[in-house]
mmCIF file of C-alpha atoms in Angstrom:
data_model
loop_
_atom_site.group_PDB
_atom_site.id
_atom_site.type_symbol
_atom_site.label_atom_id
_atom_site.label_comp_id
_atom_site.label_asym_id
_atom_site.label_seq_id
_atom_site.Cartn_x
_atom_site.Cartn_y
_atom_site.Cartn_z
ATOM 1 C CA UNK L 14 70.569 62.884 132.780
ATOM 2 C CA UNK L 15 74.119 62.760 133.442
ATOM 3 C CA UNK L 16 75.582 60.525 136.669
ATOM 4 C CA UNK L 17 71.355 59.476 136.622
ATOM 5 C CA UNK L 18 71.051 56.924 133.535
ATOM 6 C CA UNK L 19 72.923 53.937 132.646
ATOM 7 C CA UNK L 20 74.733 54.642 129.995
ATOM 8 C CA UNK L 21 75.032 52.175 126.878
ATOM 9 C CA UNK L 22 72.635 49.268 125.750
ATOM 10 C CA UNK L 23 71.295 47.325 128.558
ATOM 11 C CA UNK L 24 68.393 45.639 130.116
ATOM 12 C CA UNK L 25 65.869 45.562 132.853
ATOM 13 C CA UNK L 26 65.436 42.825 134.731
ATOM 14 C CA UNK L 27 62.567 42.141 137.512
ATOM 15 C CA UNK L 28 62.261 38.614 139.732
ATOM 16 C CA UNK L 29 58.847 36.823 139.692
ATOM 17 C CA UNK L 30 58.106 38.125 142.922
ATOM 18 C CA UNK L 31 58.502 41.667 141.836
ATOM 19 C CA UNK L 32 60.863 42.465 144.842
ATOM 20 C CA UNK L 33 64.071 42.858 143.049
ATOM 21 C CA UNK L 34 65.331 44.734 139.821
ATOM 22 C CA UNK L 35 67.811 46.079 137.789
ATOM 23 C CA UNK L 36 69.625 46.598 134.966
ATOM 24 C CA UNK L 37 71.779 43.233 133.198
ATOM 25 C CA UNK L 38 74.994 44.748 130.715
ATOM 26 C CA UNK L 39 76.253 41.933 129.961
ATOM 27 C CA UNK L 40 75.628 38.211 130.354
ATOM 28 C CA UNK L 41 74.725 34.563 129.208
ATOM 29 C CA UNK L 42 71.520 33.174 130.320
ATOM 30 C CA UNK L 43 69.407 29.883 129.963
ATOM 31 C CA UNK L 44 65.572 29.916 130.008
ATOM 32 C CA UNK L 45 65.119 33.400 129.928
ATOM 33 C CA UNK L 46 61.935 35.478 129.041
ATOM 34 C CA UNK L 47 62.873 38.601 126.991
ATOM 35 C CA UNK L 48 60.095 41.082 126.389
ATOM 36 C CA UNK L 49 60.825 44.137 124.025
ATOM 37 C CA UNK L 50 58.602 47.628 123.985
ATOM 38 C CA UNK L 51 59.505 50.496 121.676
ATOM 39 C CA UNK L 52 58.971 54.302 123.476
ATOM 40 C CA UNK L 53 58.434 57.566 122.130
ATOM 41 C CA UNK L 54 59.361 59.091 125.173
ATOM 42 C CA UNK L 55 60.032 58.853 128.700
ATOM 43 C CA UNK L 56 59.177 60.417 132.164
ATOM 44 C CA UNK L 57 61.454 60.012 135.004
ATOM 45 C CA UNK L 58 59.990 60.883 138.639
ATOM 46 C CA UNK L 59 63.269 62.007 140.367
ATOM 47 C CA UNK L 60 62.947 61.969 143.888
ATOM 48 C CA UNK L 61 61.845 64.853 145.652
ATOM 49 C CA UNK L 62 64.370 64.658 149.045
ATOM 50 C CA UNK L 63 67.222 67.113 150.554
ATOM 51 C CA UNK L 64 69.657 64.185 150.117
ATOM 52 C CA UNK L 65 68.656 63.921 146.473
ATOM 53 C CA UNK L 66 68.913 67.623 145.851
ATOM 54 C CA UNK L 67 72.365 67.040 147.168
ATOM 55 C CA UNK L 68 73.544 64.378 145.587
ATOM 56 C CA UNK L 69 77.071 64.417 143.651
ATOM 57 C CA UNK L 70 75.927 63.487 139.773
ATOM 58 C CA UNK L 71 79.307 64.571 138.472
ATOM 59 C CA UNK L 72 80.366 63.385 134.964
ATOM 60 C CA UNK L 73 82.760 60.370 136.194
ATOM 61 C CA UNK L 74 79.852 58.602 138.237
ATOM 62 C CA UNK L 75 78.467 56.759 135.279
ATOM 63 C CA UNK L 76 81.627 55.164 134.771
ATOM 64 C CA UNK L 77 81.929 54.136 138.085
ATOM 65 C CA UNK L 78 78.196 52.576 137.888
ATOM 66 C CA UNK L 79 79.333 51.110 134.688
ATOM 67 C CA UNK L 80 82.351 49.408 135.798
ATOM 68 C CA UNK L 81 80.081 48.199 138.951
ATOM 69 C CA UNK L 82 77.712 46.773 137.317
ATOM 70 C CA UNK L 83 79.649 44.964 134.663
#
C-alpha cells in the first residue's frame, strides 16, 4: 500500500454536492459535521489502466503527498 495510502491519522472529507473530496491532516474548522465508522477491513479497487500499472509508487512519494497536503 506503499506510495497508495495516506499515511498517518487523517480524514475524509466530501462537499454537499458530492463533487469534491479528500483527505483533511490538519486543520481548525467551525460548524463542521464529523461522522465516525469503525472497519474490520477494507477493499481498495485499484485501477485497472496501463498508466496505473506504470505508475512510480516508490517509498519517498508518501512524503511528498504528505508534505502537499499539509
Amino acid at each position: 500500500m506503499q506510495g497508495v495510502n495516506v499515511n498517518g491519522y487523517h480524514f475524509h472529507f466530501i462537499t454537499a454536492n458530492r463533487q469534491t473530496g479528500g483527505h483533511i491532516v490538519d486543520g481548525q474548522f467551525q460548524n463542521a459535521k464529523v461522522e465516525l465508522d469503525t472497519l474490520s477491513n477494507v477493499e481498495i479497487n485499484l485501477p485497472k489502466t496501463a498508466e496505473f500499472d506504470q505508475a512510480d509508487l516508490e517509498s519517498s512519494k508518501p512524503t511528498k503527498v504528505n508534505r502537499v497536503k499539509r
